[in-house]
């Protein structure tokens, strides 16, 4: 870095000299450095004016909160470790109360605060689950779950013009494909034979994720007669496969190709069925619907054309200040159905909760906003009917921002 010298030169200019961080601390500050000459420094300055400290002069204060985003693997293990059954959680809280003797805390007592040793009891109700309809009979979910064993889907799609892409996963691909075809038949999904199976070449396996994706895509493009409608992608590891993100981006953002990734470790009929449910939904089919939707009898919604929207904005984790926030809006289509949705996604300024693209004027007559997109799709898919009701579910707005968001977004929606 550039160090200002004491004194000035003949022209009265401040003299400067280039010096290493190591030399500065050892020679100018007389601080002995033992081992950090070749290690990176710690920058405690500002982006425009960095200030470097040798690493051995710093010590890390323990137990600080880590705010950057966790890896997929860290996140899944965090969720796993913090998952507790209600009884277990109650036990932990009761024990903490006993061991710490909060009730005997003099400060709390002097303020007149006492803590009951029993939990507060409240009246609860269990609402009956809504009846569901598949391709055959109606059925009622039990304990919040249901399965599709031996059930046909309401609206099965057709899996055609598709191929398998294998990123070095060990797997009996022929067996997997024939299982897909067999299970698909039971669900009412016609699965044609795949056009081809694309295997990753061994020399690319160790390459960076982006390179692996590019090479695989080149292979697919060179051998297929046209763009595929669907690609089934086999990944070598389940949790944190580094080709997943780049592969999805390439297919969805650049080419609009529907993909399904699987890591085929334990493949059985239940697994194949679950995968088929995802594929069917992605290809525009419908797995199940509410019985009240089939014989339209939902208050407000079934009588007159009604569009239902869901909106949310997701932000980068606190440690990533410059990651754009992403606004997503889903909107119902094919009225009177309320189980079919399309999605619109936009990026916007970091950490902004307001969606600023609901109305977007690009000229005097043109609007490229999300709302227009949703309304046009509803109109086209609902027999040229315009919605008379609009119901919006808006997630993620705190009490303090509620009015502000309502005013800004409602204004755009009305526009």
CSV table of C-alpha atoms in Angstrom, one decimal:
chain,number,residue,atom,x,y,z
A,1,UNK,CA,0.0,0.0,0.0
A,2,UNK,CA,1.0,3.7,-0.3
A,3,UNK,CA,2.5,5.1,2.8
A,4,UNK,CA,2.8,8.9,3.3
A,5,UNK,CA,6.3,10.1,4.4
A,6,UNK,CA,7.0,12.8,6.9
A,7,UNK,CA,8.2,16.0,5.3
A,8,UNK,CA,7.6,17.2,1.8
A,9,UNK,CA,9.7,17.3,-1.4
A,10,UNK,CA,11.2,20.4,-3.2
A,11,UNK,CA,7.8,21.2,-4.8
A,12,UNK,CA,6.0,21.0,-1.5
A,13,UNK,CA,4.3,17.8,-2.4
A,14,UNK,CA,3.7,15.0,0.2
A,15,UNK,CA,6.1,12.2,-0.4
A,16,UNK,CA,4.8,8.6,-0.6
A,17,UNK,CA,6.4,5.2,-0.8
A,18,UNK,CA,5.1,1.7,-1.6
A,19,UNK,CA,5.4,-0.6,1.4
A,20,UNK,CA,4.3,-4.2,2.3
A,21,UNK,CA,2.0,-4.7,5.3
A,22,UNK,CA,4.7,-6.9,6.8
A,23,UNK,CA,7.4,-4.2,6.4
A,24,UNK,CA,5.1,-1.6,7.8
A,25,UNK,CA,4.4,-3.5,11.0
A,26,UNK,CA,8.0,-4.8,11.5
A,27,UNK,CA,9.9,-1.6,10.6
A,28,UNK,CA,7.6,1.3,11.2
A,29,UNK,CA,5.7,-0.1,14.1
A,30,UNK,CA,8.4,-2.3,15.6
A,31,UNK,CA,6.0,-5.2,16.1
A,32,UNK,CA,7.6,-8.6,15.7
A,33,UNK,CA,5.8,-10.9,13.3
A,34,UNK,CA,6.6,-14.6,13.6
A,35,UNK,CA,4.6,-16.5,11.1
A,36,UNK,CA,2.2,-14.4,9.0
A,37,UNK,CA,4.4,-13.0,6.3
A,38,UNK,CA,3.0,-15.4,3.7
A,39,UNK,CA,-0.6,-15.5,5.0
A,40,UNK,CA,-3.5,-13.4,3.8
A,41,UNK,CA,-4.3,-10.2,5.8
A,42,UNK,CA,-7.5,-9.2,7.5
A,43,UNK,CA,-9.2,-6.2,5.9
A,44,UNK,CA,-10.9,-4.1,8.5
A,45,UNK,CA,-11.3,-1.0,6.4
A,46,UNK,CA,-13.9,0.3,3.9
A,47,UNK,CA,-14.2,-0.9,0.3
A,48,UNK,CA,-12.6,2.4,-1.0
A,49,UNK,CA,-10.0,2.6,1.8
A,50,UNK,CA,-8.8,-0.9,2.9
A,51,UNK,CA,-6.9,-1.3,6.2
A,52,UNK,CA,-4.9,-4.5,6.5
A,53,UNK,CA,-3.9,-6.3,9.7
A,54,UNK,CA,-1.6,-9.3,9.8
A,55,UNK,CA,-3.6,-12.3,10.8
A,56,UNK,CA,-1.4,-13.2,13.9
A,57,UNK,CA,-2.2,-9.9,15.6
A,58,UNK,CA,-5.9,-10.7,15.5
A,59,UNK,CA,-7.9,-13.0,17.8
A,60,UNK,CA,-11.4,-14.2,17.1
A,61,UNK,CA,-14.0,-13.6,19.7
A,62,UNK,CA,-15.9,-16.9,20.1
A,63,UNK,CA,-19.6,-17.6,19.9
A,64,UNK,CA,-20.4,-14.9,17.4
A,65,UNK,CA,-23.5,-15.4,15.2
A,66,UNK,CA,-22.7,-16.5,11.7
A,67,UNK,CA,-24.9,-14.6,9.3
A,68,UNK,CA,-23.8,-15.7,5.9
A,69,UNK,CA,-25.8,-18.3,4.0
A,70,UNK,CA,-25.3,-22.0,5.0
A,71,UNK,CA,-24.6,-24.7,2.5
A,72,UNK,CA,-27.3,-27.1,1.6
A,73,UNK,CA,-25.7,-29.8,3.7
A,74,UNK,CA,-25.3,-27.5,6.8
A,75,UNK,CA,-28.9,-26.3,6.4
A,76,UNK,CA,-30.3,-29.9,6.2
A,77,UNK,CA,-28.3,-31.0,9.2
A,78,UNK,CA,-29.4,-27.9,11.2
A,79,UNK,CA,-33.1,-28.7,10.5
A,80,UNK,CA,-32.5,-32.4,11.4
A,81,UNK,CA,-30.9,-31.6,14.7
A,82,UNK,CA,-33.4,-29.0,15.8
A,83,UNK,CA,-36.5,-31.1,14.9
A,84,UNK,CA,-38.3,-32.1,18.1
A,85,UNK,CA,-41.5,-33.9,18.9
A,86,UNK,CA,-43.9,-31.8,20.9
A,87,UNK,CA,-43.5,-34.0,24.0
A,88,UNK,CA,-39.8,-33.8,23.8
A,89,UNK,CA,-39.9,-30.0,23.5
A,90,UNK,CA,-42.2,-29.8,26.5
A,91,UNK,CA,-39.8,-32.0,28.5
A,92,UNK,CA,-36.8,-29.8,27.6
A,93,UNK,CA,-38.6,-26.6,28.7
A,94,UNK,CA,-39.9,-28.1,31.9
A,95,UNK,CA,-36.4,-29.4,32.8
A,96,UNK,CA,-34.8,-26.0,32.0
A,97,UNK,CA,-37.3,-24.3,34.3
A,98,UNK,CA,-36.5,-26.8,37.2
A,99,UNK,CA,-32.7,-26.7,36.8
A,100,UNK,CA,-32.3,-23.0,36.4
A,101,UNK,CA,-34.8,-22.2,39.2
A,102,UNK,CA,-36.0,-19.0,37.5
A,103,UNK,CA,-38.8,-18.7,40.0
A,104,UNK,CA,-36.3,-18.1,42.8
A,105,UNK,CA,-34.5,-15.3,40.9
A,106,UNK,CA,-34.4,-12.3,43.3
A,107,UNK,CA,-34.6,-9.7,40.4
A,108,UNK,CA,-37.8,-11.3,39.0
A,109,UNK,CA,-39.3,-11.6,42.4
A,110,UNK,CA,-38.6,-7.9,43.3
A,111,UNK,CA,-40.4,-7.0,40.1
A,112,UNK,CA,-43.4,-9.2,41.0
A,113,UNK,CA,-42.8,-11.6,38.2
A,114,UNK,CA,-43.5,-15.3,38.9
A,115,UNK,CA,-43.3,-18.2,36.4
A,116,UNK,CA,-45.8,-21.0,36.6
A,117,UNK,CA,-44.3,-24.5,36.6
A,118,UNK,CA,-47.2,-25.8,34.4
A,119,UNK,CA,-47.9,-25.1,30.7
A,120,UNK,CA,-50.9,-22.9,29.9
A,121,UNK,CA,-53.8,-24.9,28.6
A,122,UNK,CA,-55.9,-23.7,25.7
A,123,UNK,CA,-58.9,-25.0,23.9
A,124,UNK,CA,-58.0,-26.5,20.5
A,125,UNK,CA,-60.2,-27.7,17.6
A,126,UNK,CA,-59.2,-30.2,14.9
A,127,UNK,CA,-60.8,-29.2,11.7
A,128,UNK,CA,-62.0,-32.0,9.4
A,129,UNK,CA,-59.6,-32.3,6.5
A,130,UNK,CA,-60.9,-31.4,3.0
A,131,UNK,CA,-61.9,-34.3,0.8
A,132,UNK,CA,-59.7,-34.9,-2.1
A,133,UNK,CA,-60.5,-36.2,-5.6
A,134,UNK,CA,-58.1,-38.2,-7.8
A,135,UNK,CA,-58.8,-39.9,-11.1
A,136,UNK,CA,-61.1,-42.4,-9.3
A,137,UNK,CA,-62.8,-42.0,-6.0
A,138,UNK,CA,-62.8,-39.3,-3.4
A,139,UNK,CA,-60.7,-39.9,-0.3
A,140,UNK,CA,-60.0,-38.2,3.0
A,141,UNK,CA,-56.4,-37.5,4.1
A,142,UNK,CA,-55.5,-39.1,7.5
A,143,UNK,CA,-53.1,-37.2,9.9
A,144,UNK,CA,-52.3,-34.7,7.2
A,145,UNK,CA,-51.0,-37.2,4.7
A,146,UNK,CA,-52.3,-39.3,1.8
A,147,UNK,CA,-50.7,-41.4,-0.9
A,148,UNK,CA,-51.4,-42.2,-4.5
A,149,UNK,CA,-50.8,-45.9,-4.3
A,150,UNK,CA,-53.2,-47.6,-6.8
A,151,UNK,CA,-54.8,-44.2,-7.6
A,152,UNK,CA,-55.0,-42.6,-11.0
A,153,UNK,CA,-54.3,-38.9,-11.3
A,154,UNK,CA,-57.1,-36.3,-12.0
A,155,UNK,CA,-55.4,-35.0,-15.2
A,156,UNK,CA,-52.4,-37.1,-16.2
A,157,UNK,CA,-49.9,-35.6,-18.7
A,158,UNK,CA,-48.0,-37.4,-21.4
A,159,UNK,CA,-44.2,-37.8,-21.1
A,160,UNK,CA,-42.9,-37.6,-24.6
A,161,UNK,CA,-39.9,-36.3,-26.5
A,162,UNK,CA,-37.7,-36.8,-23.5
A,163,UNK,CA,-34.3,-38.1,-22.6
A,164,UNK,CA,-32.2,-39.2,-19.6
A,165,UNK,CA,-29.0,-37.3,-18.6
A,166,UNK,CA,-26.6,-39.0,-16.2
A,167,UNK,CA,-24.0,-37.0,-14.3
A,168,UNK,CA,-22.0,-40.0,-13.3
A,169,UNK,CA,-24.6,-41.6,-11.0
A,170,UNK,CA,-24.3,-45.3,-10.5
A,171,UNK,CA,-27.6,-46.7,-11.5
A,172,UNK,CA,-29.4,-49.3,-13.6
A,173,UNK,CA,-31.0,-46.8,-16.0
A,174,UNK,CA,-32.9,-49.4,-18.1
A,175,UNK,CA,-34.5,-50.7,-14.9
A,176,UNK,CA,-35.4,-47.1,-13.8
A,177,UNK,CA,-37.0,-46.2,-17.1
A,178,UNK,CA,-39.1,-49.4,-17.2
A,179,UNK,CA,-40.2,-48.7,-13.6
A,180,UNK,CA,-41.2,-45.2,-14.7
A,181,UNK,CA,-43.2,-46.5,-17.6
A,182,UNK,CA,-44.9,-49.2,-15.4
A,183,UNK,CA,-45.8,-46.8,-12.5
A,184,UNK,CA,-46.8,-44.1,-15.0
A,185,UNK,CA,-49.3,-46.5,-16.6
A,186,UNK,CA,-51.0,-47.2,-13.2
A,187,UNK,CA,-51.3,-43.4,-12.7
A,188,UNK,CA,-52.7,-42.8,-16.1
A,189,UNK,CA,-49.5,-41.1,-17.4
A,190,UNK,CA,-48.3,-42.4,-20.8
A,191,UNK,CA,-44.5,-42.5,-20.6
A,192,UNK,CA,-42.9,-43.0,-24.1
A,193,UNK,CA,-39.5,-44.6,-24.5
A,194,UNK,CA,-36.8,-42.0,-23.9
A,195,UNK,CA,-35.0,-40.7,-27.1
A,196,UNK,CA,-31.6,-41.4,-25.6
A,197,UNK,CA,-29.5,-41.8,-22.5
A,198,UNK,CA,-26.6,-39.2,-22.3
A,199,UNK,CA,-23.7,-40.4,-20.1
A,200,UNK,CA,-21.1,-38.0,-18.8
A,201,UNK,CA,-17.7,-38.7,-20.2
A,202,UNK,CA,-15.2,-39.8,-17.4
A,203,UNK,CA,-12.7,-37.0,-18.2
A,204,UNK,CA,-15.3,-34.3,-17.6
A,205,UNK,CA,-16.3,-35.7,-14.2
A,206,UNK,CA,-13.7,-33.8,-12.3
A,207,UNK,CA,-14.3,-30.5,-14.1
A,208,UNK,CA,-16.0,-27.5,-12.5
A,209,UNK,CA,-19.8,-27.7,-12.3
A,210,UNK,CA,-20.4,-25.1,-15.1
A,211,UNK,CA,-18.1,-26.9,-17.5
A,212,UNK,CA,-19.9,-30.2,-16.8
A,213,UNK,CA,-23.3,-28.7,-17.5
A,214,UNK,CA,-22.1,-27.0,-20.7
A,215,UNK,CA,-20.5,-30.2,-22.0
A,216,UNK,CA,-23.6,-32.3,-21.2
A,217,UNK,CA,-25.8,-29.7,-22.9
A,218,UNK,CA,-23.7,-29.7,-26.0
A,219,UNK,CA,-24.0,-33.5,-26.1
A,220,UNK,CA,-27.8,-33.2,-25.8
A,221,UNK,CA,-28.1,-30.5,-28.5
A,222,UNK,CA,-25.9,-32.4,-31.0
A,223,UNK,CA,-27.8,-35.6,-30.8
A,224,UNK,CA,-31.5,-34.6,-30.4
A,225,UNK,CA,-33.5,-33.7,-33.5
A,226,UNK,CA,-35.1,-30.7,-31.7
A,227,UNK,CA,-35.6,-29.3,-28.2
A,228,UNK,CA,-36.7,-32.0,-25.7
A,229,UNK,CA,-40.0,-31.5,-23.8
A,230,UNK,CA,-38.5,-33.0,-20.7
A,231,UNK,CA,-35.1,-34.2,-19.3
A,232,UNK,CA,-34.7,-36.6,-16.4
A,233,UNK,CA,-31.4,-35.9,-14.7
A,234,UNK,CA,-29.5,-38.4,-12.5
A,235,UNK,CA,-27.2,-36.9,-9.9
A,236,UNK,CA,-24.5,-38.7,-8.0
A,237,UNK,CA,-25.2,-37.3,-4.5
A,238,UNK,CA,-28.5,-36.4,-2.8
A,239,UNK,CA,-27.9,-33.4,-0.6
A,240,UNK,CA,-25.3,-31.0,-2.0
A,241,UNK,CA,-24.7,-31.8,-5.7
A,242,UNK,CA,-22.9,-28.8,-7.2
A,243,UNK,CA,-24.2,-29.3,-10.7
A,244,UNK,CA,-27.8,-28.9,-9.6
A,245,UNK,CA,-28.0,-25.1,-9.6
A,246,UNK,CA,-26.2,-24.5,-12.9
A,247,UNK,CA,-28.1,-27.4,-14.6
A,248,UNK,CA,-31.5,-25.9,-13.5
A,249,UNK,CA,-30.5,-22.4,-14.6
A,250,UNK,CA,-29.4,-23.6,-18.0
A,251,UNK,CA,-32.6,-25.6,-18.7
A,252,UNK,CA,-35.2,-23.4,-17.1
A,253,UNK,CA,-33.8,-19.8,-17.6
A,254,UNK,CA,-32.1,-20.2,-20.9
A,255,UNK,CA,-34.2,-22.8,-22.7
A,256,UNK,CA,-37.4,-23.3,-20.8
A,257,UNK,CA,-37.0,-27.1,-20.7
A,258,UNK,CA,-38.7,-28.9,-17.9
A,259,UNK,CA,-36.3,-31.1,-15.9
A,260,UNK,CA,-36.5,-33.5,-12.9
A,261,UNK,CA,-33.4,-34.3,-10.9
A,262,UNK,CA,-33.1,-37.4,-8.9
A,263,UNK,CA,-30.4,-39.1,-6.9
A,264,UNK,CA,-31.4,-42.7,-7.4
A,265,UNK,CA,-30.1,-44.4,-4.2
A,266,UNK,CA,-33.1,-46.3,-2.9
A,267,UNK,CA,-35.5,-46.6,-5.8
A,268,UNK,CA,-38.9,-48.4,-5.1
A,269,UNK,CA,-42.5,-47.9,-6.3
A,270,UNK,CA,-43.2,-45.3,-3.7
A,271,UNK,CA,-40.2,-43.2,-4.8
A,272,UNK,CA,-41.1,-43.5,-8.5
A,273,UNK,CA,-44.7,-42.5,-7.7
A,274,UNK,CA,-43.5,-39.4,-5.8
A,275,UNK,CA,-41.2,-38.4,-8.7
A,276,UNK,CA,-44.0,-38.9,-11.2
A,277,UNK,CA,-46.3,-36.6,-9.2
A,278,UNK,CA,-43.6,-33.8,-9.5
A,279,UNK,CA,-43.1,-34.5,-13.2
A,280,UNK,CA,-46.9,-34.5,-13.9
A,281,UNK,CA,-47.3,-31.1,-12.2
A,282,UNK,CA,-44.3,-29.6,-14.0
A,283,UNK,CA,-45.7,-30.8,-17.4
A,284,UNK,CA,-49.1,-29.1,-16.7
A,285,UNK,CA,-51.0,-32.1,-15.4
A,286,UNK,CA,-53.0,-32.2,-12.2
A,287,UNK,CA,-52.5,-34.8,-9.5
A,288,UNK,CA,-55.5,-34.2,-7.2
A,289,UNK,CA,-58.1,-31.6,-6.5
A,290,UNK,CA,-60.5,-30.7,-3.8
A,291,UNK,CA,-63.9,-32.4,-4.0
A,292,UNK,CA,-65.7,-29.0,-3.6
A,293,UNK,CA,-63.8,-27.8,-6.6
A,294,UNK,CA,-65.0,-30.7,-8.8
A,295,UNK,CA,-68.6,-29.9,-8.0
A,296,UNK,CA,-68.0,-26.1,-7.8
A,297,UNK,CA,-69.4,-25.1,-4.4
A,298,UNK,CA,-66.8,-22.8,-2.9
A,299,UNK,CA,-68.3,-19.6,-1.5
A,300,UNK,CA,-67.3,-16.4,-3.5
A,301,UNK,CA,-65.0,-18.4,-5.8
A,302,UNK,CA,-67.3,-20.9,-7.7
A,303,UNK,CA,-70.2,-18.6,-8.5
A,304,UNK,CA,-68.4,-15.8,-10.4
A,305,UNK,CA,-65.0,-15.8,-12.2
A,306,UNK,CA,-62.4,-15.4,-9.4
A,307,UNK,CA,-58.6,-15.2,-9.7
A,308,UNK,CA,-56.5,-16.2,-6.6
A,309,UNK,CA,-52.9,-14.9,-6.3
A,310,UNK,CA,-50.1,-15.7,-3.9
A,311,UNK,CA,-47.2,-13.2,-3.5
A,312,UNK,CA,-43.9,-13.3,-1.6
A,313,UNK,CA,-40.5,-11.8,-1.8
A,314,UNK,CA,-37.4,-13.8,-0.8
A,315,UNK,CA,-34.2,-12.0,0.3
A,316,UNK,CA,-30.6,-13.1,0.4
A,317,UNK,CA,-29.4,-14.2,3.9
A,318,UNK,CA,-28.3,-11.3,6.2
A,319,UNK,CA,-24.6,-11.8,5.3
A,320,UNK,CA,-25.2,-11.2,1.6
A,321,UNK,CA,-26.0,-7.6,1.3
A,322,UNK,CA,-25.8,-7.2,-2.5
A,323,UNK,CA,-27.9,-10.2,-3.6
A,324,UNK,CA,-31.0,-9.1,-5.5
A,325,UNK,CA,-34.4,-9.9,-3.8
A,326,UNK,CA,-36.7,-12.1,-5.8
A,327,UNK,CA,-40.4,-11.4,-6.1
A,328,UNK,CA,-42.7,-14.4,-7.0
A,329,UNK,CA,-46.4,-14.3,-7.8
A,330,UNK,CA,-48.6,-17.4,-8.5
A,331,UNK,CA,-52.0,-16.9,-10.1
A,332,UNK,CA,-54.9,-19.4,-10.6
A,333,UNK,CA,-56.0,-20.3,-14.1
A,334,UNK,CA,-58.8,-22.4,-15.7
A,335,UNK,CA,-61.6,-21.1,-13.5
A,336,UNK,CA,-63.5,-22.6,-11.6
A,337,UNK,CA,-60.4,-24.7,-10.8
A,338,UNK,CA,-58.3,-23.4,-7.9
A,339,UNK,CA,-55.6,-26.1,-8.0
A,340,UNK,CA,-53.9,-24.9,-11.2
A,341,UNK,CA,-51.4,-22.0,-11.0
A,342,UNK,CA,-48.9,-20.3,-13.2
A,343,UNK,CA,-45.8,-18.5,-11.7
A,344,UNK,CA,-44.1,-15.2,-12.5
A,345,UNK,CA,-40.7,-14.3,-11.1
A,346,UNK,CA,-38.8,-11.0,-11.1
A,347,UNK,CA,-35.6,-9.7,-9.5
A,348,UNK,CA,-35.6,-6.4,-7.6
A,349,UNK,CA,-33.4,-4.3,-5.3
A,350,UNK,CA,-31.9,-6.1,-2.4
A,351,UNK,CA,-33.9,-6.3,0.9
A,352,UNK,CA,-36.9,-4.5,-0.6
A,353,UNK,CA,-40.2,-6.1,0.6
A,354,UNK,CA,-42.4,-4.2,-1.8
A,355,UNK,CA,-43.0,-5.8,-5.2
A,356,UNK,CA,-42.2,-3.1,-7.7
A,357,UNK,CA,-43.1,-5.0,-10.9
A,358,UNK,CA,-46.8,-5.6,-10.5
A,359,UNK,CA,-47.4,-2.7,-12.9
A,360,UNK,CA,-44.6,-1.8,-15.3
A,361,UNK,CA,-45.3,0.8,-17.9
A,362,UNK,CA,-42.8,0.4,-20.9
A,363,UNK,CA,-44.7,2.8,-23.2
A,364,UNK,CA,-48.1,4.7,-23.3
A,365,UNK,CA,-49.9,1.5,-24.3
A,366,UNK,CA,-47.7,-1.3,-23.0
A,367,UNK,CA,-47.5,-2.8,-19.5
A,368,UNK,CA,-45.0,-5.6,-18.8
A,369,UNK,CA,-46.1,-6.0,-15.1
A,370,UNK,CA,-46.8,-9.3,-13.3
A,371,UNK,CA,-50.5,-8.4,-12.8
A,372,UNK,CA,-51.3,-8.1,-16.5
A,373,UNK,CA,-49.5,-11.3,-17.2
A,374,UNK,CA,-51.7,-13.1,-14.6
A,375,UNK,CA,-54.9,-11.5,-15.8
A,376,UNK,CA,-54.3,-12.4,-19.5
A,377,UNK,CA,-53.5,-16.0,-18.6
A,378,UNK,CA,-56.7,-16.2,-16.5
A,379,UNK,CA,-58.7,-14.8,-19.4
A,380,UNK,CA,-57.2,-17.1,-22.0
A,381,UNK,CA,-57.5,-20.2,-19.9
A,382,UNK,CA,-61.0,-19.6,-18.4
A,383,UNK,CA,-63.0,-19.4,-21.7
A,384,UNK,CA,-62.4,-15.6,-22.3
A,385,UNK,CA,-63.9,-14.6,-18.9
A,386,UNK,CA,-62.4,-11.7,-16.9
A,387,UNK,CA,-62.2,-12.1,-13.1
A,388,UNK,CA,-64.9,-10.3,-11.1
A,389,UNK,CA,-63.2,-11.1,-7.8
A,390,UNK,CA,-59.4,-11.0,-7.1
A,391,UNK,CA,-58.2,-12.7,-3.9
A,392,UNK,CA,-54.6,-12.1,-2.9
A,393,UNK,CA,-52.6,-13.9,-0.3
A,394,UNK,CA,-49.6,-11.7,0.5
A,395,UNK,CA,-46.9,-13.4,2.6
A,396,UNK,CA,-43.9,-12.0,4.5
A,397,UNK,CA,-45.0,-8.4,5.4
A,398,UNK,CA,-44.5,-7.3,9.0
A,399,UNK,CA,-47.1,-5.4,11.0
A,400,UNK,CA,-45.1,-2.2,10.7
A,401,UNK,CA,-44.9,-2.3,6.9
A,402,UNK,CA,-48.4,-3.6,6.3
A,403,UNK,CA,-50.1,-0.3,5.3
A,404,UNK,CA,-47.1,0.8,3.3
A,405,UNK,CA,-47.0,-2.4,1.3
A,406,UNK,CA,-50.8,-2.4,0.9
A,407,UNK,CA,-50.8,1.2,-0.4
A,408,UNK,CA,-47.9,0.7,-2.9
A,409,UNK,CA,-48.9,-2.7,-4.2
A,410,UNK,CA,-52.7,-2.1,-4.3
A,411,UNK,CA,-52.0,1.1,-6.2
A,412,UNK,CA,-50.1,-0.9,-8.8
A,413,UNK,CA,-52.7,-3.6,-9.0
A,414,UNK,CA,-55.5,-1.1,-9.6
A,415,UNK,CA,-53.3,0.6,-12.3
